[in-house]
Amino acid sequence: MKEYRYVGKPEIRIDGKEKVSGAAIYTDDINFGPDLLYAFIVESPHAHAMINSIDTSEAEKYPEVLAVVTGKDFPYKFGLYMQDRFIFAQDRVRFIGEQVAAVVARNPKAAKAAAKLVKVDYTEIPAVIDQMEAVKEGSDLLHEDLENYNHVPWFFPKPKTNIAHWRKIRKGETQKGFDEADYILEDTYDVPRYAHCAIEYHAATGLCDKSGRLTIWASSQSPHTQRHLFAEALKPLGFTHKDVRVIAPHVGGGFGSKAGVTMEILAAAIATKVKGHPVRIMWSREQEFYNTYQRLGVKTFLKIGVKKNGKITALDHKIYWDAGAYVEYGANVVNAVGLSAIGPYNIENASIDSICVYTNLPPGGAYRGFGYSEFLFGLESHMTRIANHLGIDPIEIRRVNAIREGDKTAYGANMNPNGLLKAIDAVEKEIEWHKEFKSSDPNKVIGKGFSLLWKAPAMPPNASSSCFLKFNEDASINLLVSGMDIGQGYLTVMAQIAGEILGVPPSKIRTENPDTDRNPYEWQTVASHITWGSGNAVKKAALNARDQIFDLVVRTKHLPKDTLYLEDEKVKCTQNPNFELPLKDFVVDGIQMKDGTFKGGPILGKGTFLPEFSTAKSNPETGQGGHPNVHYTTGAAALILEIDKHTGKMKVLKAVEAIDAGKAINPDLVKGQIVGGLVQGLATVLYEDMRYDDKGRLLNPNFTDYKLPTAKDIPDKIVPIIIEVPQPDGPFGARGVGEHTMLPAAPMVANAVADGMKVRIKSMPVTAEKVVMAYLDKDK
Amino acid sequence: MKKISINLNGETRYVHVEPNDVLLDVLRDKLGIKSPKSGCERGDCGACAVLLNGKSVRSCLVLAVEVDGQEITTIEGLSKDGLTPLQESFIEHNAFQCGFCAPGVTISATELLNKNPHPSREEIKEAIAGNLCRCTGYESIIEAIEKVAKK
Ligand code: FES
Ligand code: FES
C-alpha cells in the first residue's frame, strides 16, 4: 500500500489545544452583551389535546417581559423529509412538552416566571402511546390530513391511518425460500426509546436586525440545512436564503440530536418578533430528553429460514416503529432500515416491511446508528440462536452468509468492496473465541457474544459537499468546509487530506466550524458520510489548488507539468533535483518574471462532490430498481461477559470490535470512535432505561434516573481493530465509521447472556433484573 | 444584592450577587469565565467542576454567596502560564472528542494529581467517575492521565 505523509497517521487533533485550554467556544459561551433577551417555552402538559384558547395578557404585563408569542404568530410548517409540524403548536398538541408559546424577557428568571402566567385552555383527546395500538384499524388518529403533507418522493404515507411511511422490500421469492428451509426461527424483539445525552444542551441564539438580516448561532450538526429550513419556513415573512445566516461554534456532542432542525427554529422565529435584540434559548437537561429527537422505539417480527448448513434461504422482517408525534426526520430512519434490515448477509429471498407509526410521544429522529442498532438487536440475536439450534458455531453461520462484493443488496444493487470477512477473522482471533473461559468465582459465569454490523449513510441522493481552500502568504492554509466537528475529528481529517495532496503539514492548516455566509455548502454532518463526502470535496479542492500551482510554474519556469510534485511546502521536479520553489514565495504574491512583472496571484482551490450514481427512485411495492445507499461499512465485534448468577449483575471483561474504514485517514481518531461508540452502545443495553407512564409522560428525564456509564463502568479492556479494504470512490479509500461503532453492542450482550446463563433476553435493555428473573424462571 | 469578592484564578474579583445566584451562573454570566459548563444543574455530570480552595466542587450546586472571600480555580487559571503536563498529555492522546466535558475532567484530574501524583488506574477512574463523558468511553482520558501519573 502506498505510504502517505499525513494520511493514515495518528495526527494530533487540530482543535485539541483549544478544547483542553478552555479556549473552545460553544454556543452558550458567546457573549451577546447587555441587550441579550431570554426566551422561555410554555409546554403542553398533555400527550394529546385540542387548544381552545391561549391567554397571554398576564404574562405580557410581567416586569421586563418584551414579547409573548404563540402559534398564531407563526402558522408555518417545517420539516426535513416531511413537513408535519409547526413552529409552535397551532390548534392541537401531540406530545407532553410540545412548544405552545414563548415568553421573551430581559432576564431568564422573569421569562420563566411569566411563562407560568400564560393560560392555555385544553380539551384532552385520546392519546395513542403504543405503536401496535396506533397501527390498528380504527385507532385514534394524530394527523387527519396526512395526505396533504409535503414529503420527499420516497415516502409512502397511508392517509387516514397513523402510518406516516411504509418502506417495502420484496426480493426474490420469500415463500419459496421458506419452503426450501430445513429450519425456520420466528420471534419478536423489542427495543425501547433512547436519549442522545450529549453533555452540551441544545442552544440557539437568534438575532433579526432592523434591516431584516437573520443570524442564528446554534449548536448544530447541520448549519446549511438549518439555514435552508429556516428560510423555507419563514419565507412568508420575506426571508430568502441570503438573508439567513447560521453560525455554528464548537458542538458539545450531537449523536444525531443536533441534525435537522428541532428547537433552533424557535430562536429563528422568535427573533423576528423582537427585532434588533439577540434572543437566547437554551434547553434544560429535561427538555433535552423530551423535546429534541429521541431514538425511535421498535417492535420487530423476524422470521428466518435456513438450510442445515446454516445458509439462509429466506428472511421476513416486519418492523413497527414508535416514531412519535412528528416524523419529519424520523420517517427517514424507518426508510433506511427498510432498505437494510436484511443485515450484512447475502439473502436471495427477502421481504421487509418497515412501518413508521405516529404515537403521542416525543418526536423520534436521528440517533447515532440511524435505526440499525434497533433491527440488529433482533437480527443478530436470531443468527446466534439459529446457529445454536443447528449446532453450528455462531461465527461460522455468519461467515457462510456474509455479504461479499458484488452480491445483491436488499434493493438489488451491487454490494461494494468490503472487509467483512477480514473483520470476522480478526475478531475471532483477538477474542480467543474457541477458548473456554471459566470464572474462578463459583457465583459467576462467563458468556461470549458475537455480532456483525453494517450500515450505509442514509441521505438524499443529491446530498452534496463543497470546499474552498485559501493559501495565506506563509503558505499556511485556511480550509473552508461546512461539516461539523462533533467530536469525531472531522476538522483534523480534512486538514490531513488537504495536507497530503499539497505537501503542507496539517498543523499549518486551519479548519474551523462553519458560518454559512463564509463557508461553502454542506448538506449535514450525519450518516457517517462526512469523511467520505466532504473528504472528496476537500480532495478535489486541494487537487484544484495544486493544478493552479503547477500551471503557474509551467508558465513561468517552463518545466513540464508531469515532472512537478509537492513536498515539504515546496514545488519540486522529478527531472531536476536542484529545483525547489517554496510555496510561500508565490501562493499569494505570484511569481516575478525577468521584466519585473508578476504572474499568478492568490491560489484559491475549489471542490464539490455529489454522488451522481445515487437514486432513490424504485418500485414502491418492491423497493427494487434504485441505488439509494452509496455504500455500506461493515464490521464485527465480540465480547466476554461475566455474569453473577444470583444478582444478574454483568461486567464486560473484554470487548473487541473490527471495522472496515476503507482507509483510516487518522487511525487514532478511528480508534476513538470505536471505543466511544462501543461504550455508548453498551450503555443502551446495560444502563439506560427510558420509562414512560401510561399517559405518555417521561418519568426519568435526568442523569440521576437515566444512567449513563461512568469511567468505573467501562469494560476492563476494549480492543479496536481497523480493517482497510478501500472504498473505490472514497478519499484515499476512506469510508465512514462513526455511527457503526455502537451497532453490535446490544446483540452481543444478549448473545453472551444466552451463552453464559442459557436464557434469551429479547427486549432491551438487558438489565440485571431481567437476566436474573429469566434465570430463575428457567430453573422452575 | 450582595457584593462578594472571589480570588478567581489568582486575581481578586468583586461581583454583586443575589442570595440565590448559583456559582456556575455567576462565573459564566457575570465574571466571563466560560470553561465551567452546564450539563445538568443537579450535580450529576461534573461539567461545571471548579476548584474551591483546591478541592473540586460542582459549581451548579454552590451558591455564589458561599464563596465570598474564597479561592476559585478554573482551567483558565490552570493554563495561565502555559499548559500543564496533564493538559499536554490530553492533547497528545487525542483524549477528548467534542471537548465539552474537558474542563470538568481536567479539574478532577488536577485535583487527583495534586493529592496523589502517581495514582493507579483504579484511582484515576474513581477520581473522574463524577464526570460524564458521552463521546470517548473514557479510555483515552484515562490513558492520558496514566501517562502523566507515570512520570
Ligand atoms: S452542571 Fe453541575 S454537575 Fe452537571
Ligand atoms: S469529549 Fe464529548 S463529552 Fe467528553
PDB file of C-alpha atoms and ligand atoms in Angstrom, chain A residues 199 252-253 255, chain B residues 95-102 105 132-136 141, ligand 2:
ATOM      1  CA  ILE A 199     -23.431  16.707  27.559  1.00  0.00           C
ATOM      2  CA  GLY A 252     -20.561  19.565  22.767  1.00  0.00           C
ATOM      3  CA  GLY A 253     -21.795  16.312  21.282  1.00  0.00           C
ATOM      4  CA  PHE A 255     -25.102  11.913  18.135  1.00  0.00           C
TER       5      PHE A 255
ATOM      6  CA  ALA B  95      -8.106  12.392  24.784  1.00  0.00           C
ATOM      7  CA  PHE B  96     -11.281  14.350  24.100  1.00  0.00           C
ATOM      8  CA  GLN B  97     -13.696  14.394  21.223  1.00  0.00           C
ATOM      9  CA  CYS B  98     -16.351  17.105  21.499  1.00  0.00           C
ATOM     10  CA  GLY B  99     -14.396  18.510  24.427  1.00  0.00           C
ATOM     11  CA  PHE B 100     -17.406  19.661  26.407  1.00  0.00           C
ATOM     12  CA  CYS B 101     -16.501  17.526  29.406  1.00  0.00           C
ATOM     13  CA  ALA B 102     -12.822  18.504  29.185  1.00  0.00           C
ATOM     14  CA  VAL B 105     -12.436  16.277  33.776  1.00  0.00           C
ATOM     15  CA  LEU B 132     -19.812  12.170  32.477  1.00  0.00           C
ATOM     16  CA  CYS B 133     -18.336  11.930  29.014  1.00  0.00           C
ATOM     17  CA  ARG B 134     -20.647  10.774  26.262  1.00  0.00           C
ATOM     18  CA  CYS B 135     -18.050  10.681  23.493  1.00  0.00           C
ATOM     19  CA  THR B 136     -14.884   8.879  24.429  1.00  0.00           C
ATOM     20  CA  ILE B 141      -8.808  10.181  29.014  1.00  0.00           C
TER      21      ILE B 141
HETATM   22  S1  FES C   2     -15.466  14.525  24.855  1.00  0.00           S
HETATM   23 FE1  FES C   2     -17.589  14.876  24.464  1.00  0.00          FE
HETATM   24  S2  FES C   2     -18.431  14.666  26.436  1.00  0.00           S
HETATM   25 FE2  FES C   2     -16.381  14.116  26.733  1.00  0.00          FE
END
